[in-house]
Structure formats: structure tokens, C-alpha cells
Amino acid sequence: MQKRKLTLLIILLMGIASNSLAQLRLNEGGNAELAVKFISLPEENIFLHFNTNVLFTGERFFYSLYCLDREENNPSNLSQVAYVELISENGISIVKQKVQLDGGRGYGDFFISEKQLTGSYKLLAYTNWMKNFGVESFFETDVIIVNPYQEVPEKYRKLDKDSISDVVPNTNNTSKKTEPKSTPSKITLKLDNQVVGKRKKVALGIQTKDSSLVNGSYSLSISKRSELFPNDNKPVKEYLGNNGDTEDSIERQGFFFASNMTSNEIFYLPELRGELISGRVVNSNTDLPIPERTIALSIPGEDYLLKTATTNDQGLFFINVDEKYENSTAIIDNVTGDWSDSKLLLDDKKISYDKLDFMPFKLNIGMAETIRRRSVQNQIANAYAYLRLDNVLNPYVRTPFYREMERTFYLDDFTRFKTLRETFVEIINQVGIRRTPSGKRVFQVFTDLAREKSGLRPMLFVDGVFISEHESFMDYDARKIKEISFSKGLYRLGSISFDGILTVTTIDGDFAETFYSGNQLKIELNIPERNKDYFKQNYHKEDIQDWTHIPDFRRQLLWIPLMQLGKVEPIEFYTSNIEGVYDITLRGFTKTGELISSTTTLMVK
């Protein structure tokens, strides 16, 4: 019954999204009544498995993300996007990553640059849907960053040589609110050798007698234990939450809605089909909403995207981006007007970090040699990082939203002209320029050899940027253009019809950065993290790279963010030149939502 209810609610949400209500202001129109329908939607939990809580500048943080239905602890069917942030003590977001989810799973990594000061940080992970319930619903853990190249702030310094620190980091891989119950005994990690030398092959066996674990989803980390804070790999605590307590979940959500119905807060819907971009178009003088305004969002580039929406009676619009993209700059075009009489207000509910409790710690003089040695190792490792690159995966091939171009003209094949008018007259005789009754110039794709005019303008793209106001492009220097393509036929953009498509590619491909039009606004997007096949060191003689004289100061010996058990053969990996204790940690969830946590250690000497 619960799954059927969820399916119906998802259908309702998708219907609302199509009506431009991705993020509702609860006190506007009938939205408050509509919002009541979402009370019984299940909450979500985020669980992160990551490699370490103690990082130096020049090192990487790896994480594997599990988005769960809070009631059943199974992979969530709601959100397709999650967010991971690293927050400094002064409330500044140092890193913010967007992770696309597949069946509630995703992963990523980020590099700690030399700009980050030594200090205590918070790592947060959440979905758009979880924003409604505050930071306390997010996944949260402490992260210590040590920057050996800048002076350590006084609050983190201890002058004597007492052992380690006054405060041991709290590094449980769970949030305050959502700590799933773990059963570490169900999986055994068994090494062929518990103590090995440098650059030696190690085989890790994963053993279980419980067949129900086979269909779960897991992640594996083999990482050097911190010399500064040896307890940075504590086991996962017992779950104190209320799995399956549907009545409690509904009661809490009901309280949230009731307390916000009369406020001007934005209510965030789950990102069901991808990233949601929403906001309002209002009159620039009166701030009154402008309905029936069509806007187009284009993400430029060789493999560009176009999305459209029309504002409703409250001036609200919603754009759903479910495709992957690789350009952070997006252009919003005011298709049925311009920005002289209106303004765009993007929804961006600021998250308050005031209640975050940052963990104190101290670095003492006795740690100086350990810090120096580790920083030297990192510098050497980064100098040879180009030999140990991850393989960035490209698992998708996007089908163009437009039909194939009928013909492409490479302008270097012809005599070059300065103006577009001359170029079209002399070279591209099936596309012309005409004037509208208002006197503005627009392009025209002729429908047949008789050069019949339909009266409709074509869709115009320049380096993937959609341009509704053709006049703004008419005086562009044609000598900067590489190629021009066109296609005939009717094409609809929302309620607007176009006759043909005209695409222009510039030589430098920088049109989005240099062009300005009164119809367009630029916004910056957070590019989703790319899937990677992480580097795995191999010292086999048949390896094409001769590693004999190449230093190896890897602290992360192996990172597998997505794995299933099945009939797993022993996992082989190689140690590095860094001696010490390495923590081997496997974590994940069974098909029934049970957290599995299994650890062992490896000594390299």
C-alpha cells in the first residue's frame, strides 16, 4: 500500500512540475492547499562512506553516497540529484558538488587546494527535498584540514609536546540524525598477508555466508591511517533513528507544513527527473508577477542543451535538466519579451549554518616532523600525478533535440565577407534576412527552391546559445564564424512556432562569454560530478609503464565507490612506499536496507 501511495504522489509531483511549480511559495495562490498533499511523502536520508576525516592540502577526499528512503532504509525513489558541501567554521561553502544519482547511488571526490587554511570543517550531504527540514536532517561529519604551507591559526596550536591532541576527532561516517544500524559480522575481510612490504601485491578476500547480501550495494576504501589522529576511522555507531516509523515521519512533516503555511518560505520538491532550476519573472518596477512569459535556458557547447518554460499566474517557472552537461555557464533568454521591463529572480534558498557545531582540535610541536614528512610525500605524489590519472567515463550519447542539419557551409571554403548579409547573399542562398513590420531584421529559411517565405523566423543558435532576438546578432563579424548550418521545417518551442533551425559555430567558440543581448541573462550552474574509473596501481611486468624509478607515495591504495558482492574474486592491489597502518573498510546496504560495515587493517613495513 505504501509503494502504491508513493507512486501516486510521484505522478502528482510530475504533474505539478509540468505546471511550473517545482518550488512552491506556500502563501501564494492555492499552493498552500496543494502543498498539504505532500505531507505523506517519505523523508530521505543520506549516508556517506568516505576515505578519511584528516586531510592535508594536496590530498583528495573520496566519497560514496547512499540516498535512502528514511522509512524503509532502501534506496530512495525520489531524488535524482544530491549535493555534497564542505563548510568552514565561518559558514563559507568551500566545496559544493552536485552528484547525479542512479538508484539512490552516486559518488565523487575533490582536491584540497593550498588555499584552504588549517581548521575544522563540516562535510554535509543532502538532497533538494531534505532542504525543507533543515540542516539537522542532513548527513554531517567532521573534517580536519592541515595546511603545512601557511601559519596555523592560533586556536589550533598547542605549544607543548603532549600526545596528539586535547580533543580526538569525532569521525563517525553518519549524520547526527541518521545513523543506520550496522551488522559488521556478516562480511569478513580476509587478507592473504596481514603484514607486507613496500610495493607488494596484496589479495583481499570478501567472505559471507549470507546470500541476501549479494544484491546489495557497497563501497571499499583502503587508506593510510592518520598519524596525527589515529582514531579517525571509528566504527559506525548504532542507529538511534526510527526506521519504518511512518506515523512519526508524517507527524513531523505535518508540523513543518503547518508552521510554514503562512510564511514566505520556499517549499522544495524532490528533484524527480534531474536538476530543478526555478524562479520568478516579475515587473522590474512594481515586482508584480509577469504571467505567460516564455523563457529558454541554453547550456552552450558542442553538445548543447535547450530547455524552455512558461511562467504561470504567479510568474513562477520551472526548468528540469535531466541530461548531463559540461558547461557551467547557462543563458536564459526572454523569448516573448526583454529584460528592460522585467527581472529574473532565481529560487535559491540559503542554508543557514549557524547551528553547526565544529569540532575543536590542537596541533602541537611534537607533530612537526610528521607534518613535514607527509607534506613532502604529497608534493612528490602530486609531481607524478599525471602518471596516475583516473579514467573519466562518458557513458552517454545525447540525441540532438533538433533534426539533422540539411547542409553545412564551412566558410573557409569560400571567399570571406565581413558582414552576415553579404555572407548569406553570396554563399548561403537558401537562408536570407528580412525585416519585420517593426523594422527589426530577422533570418529567414526559405521553404523550397522557389524561395517561398513562411513569415516565421527560424530558431537561431550560436555556439549553442539560443537567440530569440535576431537583430542583436545581425552586426556580428562574419569573419569570426567557422561554419553555418540550417534545417528546414516547422519546429515548436513551447507555444511558439519556428520555421527551420539555423546554427552558427564561431572559430573561437567563445560566443557565450563575449556576447550580450537585452533579451539574455547569464547564470552559473554547478556542473554535476563526472563518473570515473579510479586509478589502480599495477606493478605487473607487462604494464606498459615502467614504474621502477617513479616514486609511489599513495596514501589511498584503493577506492571502489560502487561494487556488488556476487561471486567476488579476491581483490588485488599494491602497497606504496609509505609505511604504517592502513584501514580497509567495506560499507554499504543490503537489499533489505541493512547497513553493512566491515573493517580490517594492513601493516606495510
Coordinates of C-alpha atoms in Angstrom, one line a residue:
M1 CA 0.0 0.0 0.0
Q2 CA 2.8 2.4 0.9
K3 CA 4.6 1.8 -2.5
R4 CA 1.3 2.4 -4.3
K5 CA 0.8 5.7 -2.4
L6 CA 4.3 6.7 -3.3
T7 CA 3.8 6.0 -7.0
L8 CA 0.6 8.2 -7.0
L9 CA 2.4 11.0 -5.2
I10 CA 5.3 10.9 -7.8
I11 CA 2.7 11.2 -10.6
L12 CA 1.2 14.2 -8.8
L13 CA 4.6 15.7 -8.4
M14 CA 5.4 15.3 -12.1
G15 CA 2.1 16.9 -13.0
I16 CA 2.9 19.8 -10.8
A17 CA 6.4 20.1 -12.3
S18 CA 4.9 20.4 -15.7
N19 CA 2.8 23.4 -14.4
S20 CA 6.0 25.3 -13.3
L21 CA 5.6 24.7 -9.6
A22 CA 8.9 23.0 -8.8
Q23 CA 9.4 25.1 -5.7
L24 CA 6.3 26.5 -4.1
R25 CA 5.8 29.6 -2.1
L26 CA 3.4 28.3 0.5
N27 CA 1.4 31.5 0.9
E28 CA 0.7 32.3 -2.8
G29 CA -2.5 31.4 -4.5
G30 CA -3.7 27.8 -3.9
N31 CA -0.2 26.5 -3.3
A32 CA -0.7 26.1 0.4
E33 CA -3.6 23.7 -0.1
L34 CA -1.6 21.9 -2.8
A35 CA 1.4 21.5 -0.5
V36 CA -0.7 19.6 2.0
K37 CA -0.7 16.7 -0.5
F38 CA 3.0 16.2 0.1
I39 CA 2.8 15.5 3.8
S40 CA 2.9 11.7 3.4
L41 CA 5.9 11.7 1.1
P42 CA 8.7 9.8 2.8
E43 CA 11.7 11.7 4.0
E44 CA 15.2 10.9 2.7
N45 CA 18.5 10.0 4.5
I46 CA 22.0 10.4 3.1
F47 CA 24.8 8.1 4.2
L48 CA 28.4 8.7 3.0
H49 CA 31.2 6.3 3.1
F50 CA 34.5 8.2 2.7
N51 CA 38.2 7.6 2.9
T52 CA 39.3 9.8 5.8
N53 CA 38.5 12.7 8.1
V54 CA 42.0 14.1 8.3
L55 CA 43.3 15.7 5.1
F56 CA 46.4 17.8 4.1
T57 CA 46.4 20.3 1.3
G58 CA 47.4 18.4 -1.9
E59 CA 45.3 15.3 -1.0
R60 CA 41.9 14.1 -2.2
F61 CA 38.7 13.3 -0.4
F62 CA 36.7 10.4 -1.8
Y63 CA 33.1 9.6 -1.0
S64 CA 30.4 7.1 -2.0
L65 CA 26.9 8.4 -1.5
Y66 CA 23.8 6.4 -0.5
C67 CA 20.4 8.2 -0.7
L68 CA 17.8 6.3 1.3
D69 CA 14.1 6.2 2.0
R70 CA 14.1 7.1 5.7
E71 CA 11.1 4.8 6.5
E72 CA 12.5 1.6 4.9
N73 CA 16.2 2.4 4.6
N74 CA 16.1 1.3 0.9
P75 CA 17.4 3.3 -2.0
S76 CA 15.2 6.4 -2.4
N77 CA 12.9 6.6 -5.5
L78 CA 12.6 10.3 -5.2
S79 CA 15.7 12.4 -5.7
Q80 CA 17.9 12.0 -8.8
V81 CA 20.4 14.6 -7.6
A82 CA 22.3 15.0 -4.3
Y83 CA 24.7 17.7 -3.0
V84 CA 27.9 17.5 -1.0
E85 CA 29.4 20.6 0.7
L86 CA 32.4 21.3 2.7
I87 CA 31.7 24.2 5.2
S88 CA 34.3 26.3 7.0
E89 CA 33.9 27.5 10.6
N90 CA 32.9 30.9 9.4
G91 CA 30.0 29.4 7.4
I92 CA 31.5 29.6 3.9
S93 CA 30.9 26.8 1.5
I94 CA 34.5 25.8 0.4
V95 CA 33.4 23.0 -1.9
K96 CA 29.9 22.3 -3.3
Q97 CA 29.4 19.3 -5.6
K98 CA 26.3 18.1 -7.4
V99 CA 26.0 14.3 -7.7
Q100 CA 23.6 12.6 -10.1
L101 CA 22.0 9.6 -8.6
D102 CA 21.2 6.3 -10.1
G103 CA 19.0 4.1 -7.9
G104 CA 19.9 6.2 -4.9
R105 CA 23.7 5.9 -5.5
G106 CA 26.4 8.2 -6.6
Y107 CA 30.0 9.1 -5.8
G108 CA 32.6 11.8 -6.3
D109 CA 35.9 13.3 -5.0
F110 CA 37.5 16.7 -4.5
F111 CA 41.0 18.0 -4.1
I112 CA 42.2 20.0 -1.1
S113 CA 44.0 23.1 -2.5
E114 CA 46.7 25.1 -0.9
K115 CA 44.2 27.9 -0.4
Q116 CA 42.4 26.1 2.4
L117 CA 43.6 27.1 5.8
T118 CA 44.3 24.7 8.7
G119 CA 41.0 24.3 10.5
S120 CA 37.9 22.4 11.5
Y121 CA 35.3 21.8 8.7
K122 CA 31.9 20.2 8.3
L123 CA 31.0 17.9 5.5
L124 CA 27.3 18.0 4.6
A125 CA 25.3 15.9 2.2
Y126 CA 21.7 16.4 1.3
T127 CA 19.0 16.4 -1.4
N128 CA 16.8 19.3 -2.5
W129 CA 13.9 17.5 -0.7
M130 CA 15.8 17.4 2.5
K131 CA 16.3 21.2 2.5
N132 CA 12.8 21.6 3.7
F133 CA 13.7 20.0 7.0
G134 CA 16.8 22.0 7.9
V135 CA 20.5 21.2 8.3
E136 CA 19.7 18.8 11.2
S137 CA 18.3 16.4 8.6
F138 CA 21.5 16.4 6.5
F139 CA 24.3 13.9 6.7
E140 CA 27.1 15.6 8.7
T141 CA 30.6 14.7 9.7
D142 CA 33.8 16.5 10.9
V143 CA 36.8 17.0 8.7
I144 CA 40.2 18.3 9.7
I145 CA 42.4 20.1 7.2
V146 CA 46.0 20.7 7.8
N147 CA 47.8 23.3 5.6
P148 CA 51.6 23.0 6.2
Y149 CA 52.4 25.9 3.9
Q150 CA 50.6 28.6 5.9
E151 CA 50.8 29.6 9.5
V152 CA 48.5 27.6 11.7
P153 CA 45.7 29.8 13.3
E154 CA 46.3 30.3 17.0
K155 CA 43.1 28.5 18.0
Y156 CA 44.5 25.2 16.6
R157 CA 48.0 25.5 18.1
K158 CA 49.3 23.8 21.3
L159 CA 52.8 24.8 22.4
D160 CA 53.9 21.8 24.4
K161 CA 54.6 18.3 23.2
D162 CA 51.8 16.4 24.8
S163 CA 50.5 13.4 22.9
I164 CA 48.3 14.1 19.9
S165 CA 45.5 16.4 21.0
D166 CA 43.2 17.6 23.7
V167 CA 40.3 16.5 21.6
V168 CA 40.0 13.4 19.4
P169 CA 38.1 14.0 16.2
N170 CA 34.5 12.7 16.0
T171 CA 34.7 11.0 12.7
N172 CA 31.7 8.7 12.5
N173 CA 30.6 8.3 8.9
T174 CA 27.0 9.2 9.7
S175 CA 24.9 12.3 10.4
K176 CA 23.6 13.3 13.8
K177 CA 20.1 12.2 12.8
T178 CA 20.5 9.3 10.5
E179 CA 22.9 6.6 11.8
P180 CA 21.9 3.2 10.3
K181 CA 22.3 0.1 12.4
S182 CA 25.3 -1.8 11.2
T183 CA 26.0 -5.6 11.3
P184 CA 29.7 -5.9 10.7
S185 CA 29.8 -9.6 11.4
K186 CA 28.0 -10.6 8.2
I187 CA 31.0 -9.9 6.0
T188 CA 34.6 -10.9 6.7
L189 CA 37.6 -9.1 5.0
K190 CA 40.5 -11.5 4.8
L191 CA 44.0 -10.6 3.6
D192 CA 46.4 -13.2 2.2
N193 CA 49.1 -11.4 4.2
Q194 CA 48.5 -9.1 7.2
V195 CA 52.0 -7.6 7.1
V196 CA 53.7 -6.8 3.7
G197 CA 56.5 -4.8 2.3
K198 CA 56.5 -1.8 0.1
R199 CA 55.2 -2.0 -3.5
K200 CA 53.9 -5.6 -2.9
K201 CA 50.8 -7.2 -4.2
V202 CA 48.0 -7.9 -1.7
A203 CA 44.9 -10.0 -2.2
L204 CA 41.8 -9.2 -0.3
G205 CA 39.0 -11.8 0.0
I206 CA 35.4 -10.8 0.9
Q207 CA 33.6 -13.7 2.6
T208 CA 30.0 -14.0 3.6
K209 CA 27.7 -16.9 4.3
D210 CA 24.5 -14.8 3.9
S211 CA 23.2 -15.0 0.3
S212 CA 20.9 -12.0 0.9
L213 CA 24.0 -9.7 0.8
V214 CA 24.7 -10.4 -2.8
N215 CA 22.2 -8.0 -4.2
G216 CA 23.3 -5.1 -2.0
S217 CA 25.4 -2.1 -3.0
Y218 CA 28.7 -1.4 -1.4
S219 CA 31.9 0.6 -1.5
L220 CA 35.5 -0.2 -0.5
S221 CA 38.4 2.0 0.8
I222 CA 42.0 1.2 1.6
S223 CA 43.5 4.2 3.1
K224 CA 46.5 5.2 5.3
R225 CA 45.6 5.7 8.9
S226 CA 46.3 9.3 10.1
E227 CA 49.5 9.7 12.1
L228 CA 48.1 12.8 13.8
F229 CA 44.7 11.5 14.9
P230 CA 44.9 7.6 14.8
N231 CA 41.2 7.3 15.8
D232 CA 40.0 8.9 12.6
N233 CA 38.4 5.6 11.5
K234 CA 36.0 4.8 14.3
P235 CA 33.3 2.2 13.6
V236 CA 29.8 3.2 12.7
K237 CA 27.6 3.8 15.8
E238 CA 24.3 2.0 16.3
Y239 CA 21.3 3.6 14.7
L240 CA 19.2 5.7 17.0
G241 CA 16.6 6.7 14.5
N242 CA 13.1 5.4 13.8
N243 CA 13.3 3.2 10.7
G244 CA 9.8 2.3 9.4
D245 CA 8.1 4.7 11.8
T246 CA 5.8 6.1 9.2
E247 CA 3.4 7.8 11.6
D248 CA 6.3 9.8 13.2
S249 CA 7.6 10.8 9.8
I250 CA 4.2 12.1 8.7
E251 CA 3.6 13.9 12.0
R252 CA 7.0 15.7 11.7
Q253 CA 6.3 16.7 8.1
G254 CA 2.8 17.8 9.0
F255 CA 4.3 20.1 11.7
F256 CA 6.7 21.5 9.1
F257 CA 3.9 22.4 6.7
A258 CA 1.6 23.8 9.4
S259 CA 4.4 26.1 10.7
N260 CA 5.3 27.4 7.2
M261 CA 1.9 27.8 5.6
T262 CA 1.7 31.5 6.4
S263 CA 5.3 32.3 5.7
N264 CA 7.0 33.3 2.5
E265 CA 9.3 30.3 2.6
I266 CA 10.0 28.3 -0.5
F267 CA 8.9 24.7 -0.4
Y268 CA 11.4 22.5 -2.2
L269 CA 10.1 19.5 -4.1
P270 CA 12.3 16.4 -4.7
E271 CA 14.3 16.5 -8.0
L272 CA 12.5 13.6 -9.5
R273 CA 13.8 13.7 -13.1
G274 CA 17.0 15.7 -12.6
E275 CA 18.1 19.1 -11.6
L276 CA 15.4 21.7 -11.0
I277 CA 16.0 25.4 -11.9
S278 CA 13.1 27.6 -10.9
G279 CA 12.3 31.1 -10.1
R280 CA 10.0 34.0 -11.0
V281 CA 9.7 36.7 -13.6
V282 CA 8.4 40.0 -12.2
N283 CA 8.0 43.6 -13.3
S284 CA 11.2 45.4 -12.7
N285 CA 9.4 48.5 -11.3
T286 CA 6.4 47.0 -9.3
D287 CA 7.7 43.5 -8.6
L288 CA 4.3 42.2 -9.7
P289 CA 4.5 38.7 -11.4
I290 CA 4.5 38.5 -15.2
P291 CA 2.5 35.5 -16.4
E292 CA 2.7 33.8 -19.8
R293 CA 6.3 34.8 -20.3
T294 CA 8.3 32.1 -22.2
I295 CA 11.9 31.8 -21.2
A296 CA 14.5 29.5 -22.7
L297 CA 17.6 28.2 -20.9
S298 CA 20.5 27.1 -23.1
I299 CA 23.7 25.5 -22.0
P300 CA 26.2 26.2 -24.7
G301 CA 29.0 24.0 -26.1
E302 CA 29.4 21.4 -28.8
D303 CA 26.8 19.2 -27.2
Y304 CA 24.4 22.0 -26.2
L305 CA 21.1 21.8 -24.4
L306 CA 17.9 23.9 -24.7
K307 CA 15.1 23.9 -22.1
T308 CA 12.0 26.1 -22.0
A309 CA 9.3 27.1 -19.6
T310 CA 6.3 29.5 -19.4
T311 CA 5.6 31.4 -16.3
N312 CA 2.2 30.8 -14.5
D313 CA -0.1 33.3 -12.9
Q314 CA 2.4 34.0 -10.1
G315 CA 5.2 34.5 -12.5
L316 CA 6.7 31.1 -11.5
F317 CA 8.6 28.9 -13.9
F318 CA 10.3 25.5 -13.7
I319 CA 13.0 24.0 -15.9
N320 CA 14.0 20.4 -15.4
V321 CA 17.5 19.5 -16.6
D322 CA 17.8 15.7 -16.7
E323 CA 20.7 15.5 -19.1
K324 CA 24.3 15.7 -18.3
Y325 CA 26.2 18.8 -19.3
E326 CA 29.8 20.1 -19.1
N327 CA 29.5 23.9 -19.2
S328 CA 28.9 25.9 -16.1
T329 CA 27.6 29.0 -18.0
A330 CA 23.9 29.0 -18.9
I331 CA 22.0 31.6 -20.8
I332 CA 18.4 32.5 -20.0
D333 CA 16.6 34.1 -23.0
N334 CA 13.4 36.1 -22.6
V335 CA 11.7 34.7 -25.6
T336 CA 8.4 36.7 -25.5
G337 CA 9.9 40.0 -24.2
D338 CA 13.1 41.5 -22.9
W339 CA 14.6 42.3 -19.6
S340 CA 14.0 46.1 -19.8
D341 CA 10.6 45.8 -18.2
S342 CA 11.2 42.7 -16.1
K343 CA 13.7 40.9 -13.9
L344 CA 14.5 37.3 -13.1
L345 CA 14.5 36.0 -9.5
L346 CA 16.0 32.6 -9.3
D347 CA 15.0 30.4 -6.3
D348 CA 18.0 29.9 -4.1
K349 CA 17.0 29.1 -0.5
K350 CA 20.1 30.0 1.5
I351 CA 21.1 27.3 4.0
S352 CA 21.8 28.6 7.5
Y353 CA 24.9 27.0 9.0
D354 CA 24.5 28.8 12.4
K355 CA 23.7 25.7 14.3
L356 CA 26.7 23.6 13.1
D357 CA 28.9 22.5 15.9
F358 CA 32.5 22.5 14.7
M359 CA 34.9 20.1 16.4
P360 CA 37.9 21.7 18.2
F361 CA 41.4 20.2 17.9
K362 CA 45.0 21.1 18.5
L363 CA 48.3 20.6 16.7
N364 CA 51.4 20.5 18.9
I365 CA 55.1 21.0 18.4
G366 CA 55.7 17.2 18.6
M367 CA 53.7 16.8 15.3
A368 CA 56.1 19.0 13.3
E369 CA 58.2 16.2 11.9
T370 CA 55.1 14.1 11.0
I371 CA 53.5 17.0 9.2
R372 CA 56.8 17.8 7.4
R373 CA 57.2 14.3 6.2
R374 CA 53.6 13.9 5.0
S375 CA 53.7 17.3 3.1
V376 CA 56.9 16.3 1.3
Q377 CA 55.3 13.0 0.3
N378 CA 52.3 14.8 -1.0
Q379 CA 54.4 17.2 -3.1
I380 CA 56.3 14.3 -4.7
A381 CA 53.0 12.4 -5.3
N382 CA 51.4 15.4 -7.0
A383 CA 54.5 15.9 -9.2
Y384 CA 53.9 12.4 -10.6
A385 CA 50.1 12.6 -10.5
Y386 CA 49.9 12.8 -14.4
L387 CA 51.0 9.1 -14.5
R388 CA 48.2 8.1 -12.2
L389 CA 45.2 9.7 -13.8
D390 CA 41.6 8.5 -13.3
N391 CA 39.6 7.5 -16.3
V392 CA 36.7 9.9 -16.8
L393 CA 33.8 7.9 -18.1
N394 CA 31.5 9.1 -20.9
P395 CA 28.5 6.7 -20.6
Y396 CA 26.1 8.8 -22.6
V397 CA 25.4 9.9 -26.1
R398 CA 22.9 12.7 -26.3
T399 CA 20.4 12.7 -29.1
P400 CA 20.1 16.2 -30.5
F401 CA 16.7 17.8 -29.8
Y402 CA 16.7 19.1 -33.4
R403 CA 16.6 17.3 -36.6
E404 CA 19.8 16.7 -38.6
M405 CA 21.0 19.8 -40.4
E406 CA 20.3 19.6 -44.1
R407 CA 23.5 21.4 -45.1
T408 CA 26.6 22.9 -43.5
F409 CA 28.8 25.6 -45.0
Y410 CA 32.4 25.9 -43.9
L411 CA 33.2 29.5 -44.6
D412 CA 36.9 28.9 -45.2
D413 CA 35.9 27.0 -48.3
F414 CA 34.5 30.3 -49.8
T415 CA 35.6 33.9 -50.2
R416 CA 35.2 35.5 -46.8
F417 CA 32.9 38.5 -46.2
K418 CA 32.8 40.9 -43.3
T419 CA 29.0 41.1 -42.8
L420 CA 26.4 38.4 -42.3
R421 CA 24.2 40.0 -45.0
E422 CA 27.0 39.5 -47.6
T423 CA 27.7 36.0 -46.4
F424 CA 24.1 34.9 -46.8
V425 CA 23.6 36.6 -50.1
E426 CA 26.8 35.3 -51.7
I427 CA 27.2 31.9 -50.1
I428 CA 24.1 30.6 -48.4
N429 CA 21.3 31.3 -50.8
Q430 CA 18.6 29.3 -49.0
V431 CA 18.8 31.5 -46.0
G432 CA 18.1 35.2 -46.1
I433 CA 17.5 38.3 -44.0
R434 CA 14.2 40.2 -43.9
R435 CA 12.6 43.0 -41.9
T436 CA 9.6 42.6 -39.7
P437 CA 6.8 45.3 -39.7
S438 CA 8.5 46.9 -36.7
G439 CA 11.7 47.3 -38.7
K440 CA 13.8 44.6 -37.0
R441 CA 15.9 42.2 -39.0
V442 CA 15.3 38.5 -38.7
F443 CA 16.7 35.5 -40.5
Q444 CA 14.6 33.6 -43.0
V445 CA 14.9 29.9 -44.1
F446 CA 13.3 29.5 -47.4
T447 CA 11.0 26.5 -47.5
D448 CA 11.7 25.4 -51.1
L449 CA 13.6 26.2 -54.2
A450 CA 11.0 28.8 -55.2
R451 CA 12.3 30.7 -52.1
E452 CA 8.8 30.9 -50.6
K453 CA 8.6 32.8 -47.3
S454 CA 6.5 31.3 -44.5
G455 CA 6.6 34.5 -42.3
L456 CA 8.0 32.6 -39.4
R457 CA 11.6 33.1 -38.2
P458 CA 13.9 30.1 -37.7
M459 CA 15.4 29.1 -34.3
L460 CA 18.9 30.6 -34.1
F461 CA 21.8 29.1 -32.1
V462 CA 25.3 30.5 -31.9
D463 CA 27.8 28.2 -30.2
G464 CA 24.8 26.5 -28.7
V465 CA 23.3 29.7 -27.3
F466 CA 19.7 30.2 -28.3
I467 CA 19.0 33.8 -29.5
S468 CA 15.4 34.9 -29.8
E469 CA 16.2 38.5 -30.8
H470 CA 17.9 38.1 -34.2
E471 CA 18.5 41.8 -34.5
S472 CA 21.1 41.6 -31.7
F473 CA 23.2 39.2 -33.8
M474 CA 22.9 40.9 -37.2
D475 CA 26.0 43.0 -36.9
Y476 CA 28.3 40.2 -35.7
D477 CA 31.6 40.0 -37.6
A478 CA 31.2 37.1 -40.1
R479 CA 35.0 36.7 -40.2
K480 CA 34.8 35.2 -36.7
I481 CA 32.4 32.4 -37.9
K482 CA 33.7 28.9 -38.6
E483 CA 30.5 27.3 -40.1
I484 CA 26.8 27.8 -40.6
S485 CA 24.2 25.0 -40.9
F486 CA 20.5 25.1 -41.4
S487 CA 17.5 22.8 -41.5
K488 CA 14.0 23.4 -42.9
G489 CA 10.6 22.5 -41.5
L490 CA 8.4 23.5 -38.6
Y491 CA 9.7 23.4 -35.1
R492 CA 7.8 24.4 -31.9
L493 CA 9.3 26.0 -28.8
G494 CA 6.6 25.8 -26.2
S495 CA 3.7 27.7 -27.7
I496 CA 5.9 29.4 -30.3
S497 CA 6.4 28.1 -33.8
F498 CA 9.6 28.4 -35.8
D499 CA 10.3 27.7 -39.5
G500 CA 13.6 25.9 -39.6
I501 CA 16.8 25.9 -37.5
L502 CA 19.9 28.0 -38.1
T503 CA 23.1 27.1 -36.2
V504 CA 26.3 29.2 -36.2
T505 CA 29.6 28.0 -34.9
T506 CA 32.4 30.6 -34.2
I507 CA 36.1 30.0 -34.7
D508 CA 37.0 30.6 -31.0
G509 CA 33.8 29.0 -29.6
D510 CA 33.6 31.9 -27.0
F511 CA 30.3 33.4 -28.1
A512 CA 28.6 32.8 -24.7
E513 CA 31.4 34.7 -22.9
T514 CA 31.6 37.7 -25.1
F515 CA 28.1 38.3 -26.4
Y516 CA 25.5 40.5 -24.7
S517 CA 21.8 41.0 -25.6
G518 CA 19.0 42.7 -23.7
N519 CA 17.0 39.5 -24.0
Q520 CA 19.6 37.4 -22.3
L521 CA 20.9 36.8 -18.8
K522 CA 23.9 34.7 -17.8
I523 CA 23.7 32.4 -14.8
E524 CA 26.3 30.0 -13.4
L525 CA 25.4 26.3 -12.8
N526 CA 27.2 23.7 -10.7
I527 CA 28.3 21.0 -13.2
P528 CA 27.4 17.5 -12.0
E529 CA 30.3 15.3 -11.0
R530 CA 31.6 13.0 -13.7
N531 CA 31.7 9.3 -13.2
K532 CA 35.2 7.9 -13.0
D533 CA 37.1 4.7 -13.1
Y534 CA 39.6 5.4 -10.4
F535 CA 43.3 4.7 -11.0
K536 CA 44.6 1.3 -9.7
Q537 CA 48.3 0.9 -9.3
N538 CA 49.8 -2.1 -11.1
Y539 CA 53.3 -3.4 -10.8
H540 CA 53.0 -6.3 -13.2
K541 CA 56.0 -6.6 -15.5
E542 CA 53.6 -6.5 -18.5
D543 CA 52.4 -3.0 -17.6
I544 CA 53.2 -0.5 -20.3
Q545 CA 54.5 2.0 -17.8
D546 CA 57.9 1.3 -16.2
W547 CA 57.4 2.2 -12.5
T548 CA 60.9 1.2 -11.4
H549 CA 62.2 4.7 -10.8
I550 CA 58.9 6.5 -10.2
P551 CA 58.1 7.4 -6.6
D552 CA 55.0 6.0 -5.0
F553 CA 53.6 7.9 -2.1
R554 CA 50.0 6.9 -2.4
R555 CA 48.0 7.1 0.8
Q556 CA 44.9 5.8 -0.9
L557 CA 45.8 2.4 -2.1
L558 CA 42.4 1.5 -3.5
W559 CA 39.0 3.2 -3.8
I560 CA 36.0 1.4 -5.3
P561 CA 32.9 3.6 -4.8
L562 CA 30.3 1.2 -6.4
M563 CA 30.5 -2.6 -6.1
Q564 CA 28.4 -5.6 -5.6
L565 CA 29.5 -8.8 -3.9
G566 CA 28.2 -11.7 -6.1
K567 CA 31.0 -14.2 -6.6
V568 CA 33.7 -11.7 -5.9
E569 CA 37.2 -12.9 -6.7
P570 CA 40.0 -11.7 -4.4
I571 CA 40.6 -8.0 -5.0
E572 CA 44.2 -7.4 -5.8
F573 CA 46.0 -4.1 -5.0
Y574 CA 49.6 -2.9 -4.5
T575 CA 51.1 -1.1 -1.5
S576 CA 53.1 2.1 -1.8
N577 CA 56.3 3.4 -0.3
I578 CA 54.5 4.7 2.8
E579 CA 54.9 2.5 5.8
G580 CA 52.3 2.2 8.6
V581 CA 48.8 1.0 9.2
Y582 CA 46.2 1.0 6.5
D583 CA 42.5 0.8 7.2
I584 CA 40.4 -1.4 4.9
T585 CA 36.8 -0.6 5.1
L586 CA 33.8 -2.0 3.3
R587 CA 30.4 -0.4 3.8
G588 CA 27.1 -0.4 2.1
F589 CA 23.5 -1.6 2.3
T590 CA 21.8 -4.9 1.7
K591 CA 18.7 -5.1 -0.5
T592 CA 16.6 -5.0 2.7
G593 CA 18.2 -1.7 3.8
E594 CA 20.6 -3.1 6.4
L595 CA 23.9 -1.3 6.8
I596 CA 26.9 -3.5 6.5
S597 CA 30.2 -2.3 7.9
S598 CA 33.3 -4.5 7.9
T599 CA 36.9 -3.4 8.6
T600 CA 40.4 -4.8 8.9
T601 CA 43.9 -3.4 8.8
L602 CA 47.1 -3.9 6.8
M603 CA 50.6 -3.2 8.0
V604 CA 53.2 -2.0 5.5
K605 CA 56.8 -2.1 6.7

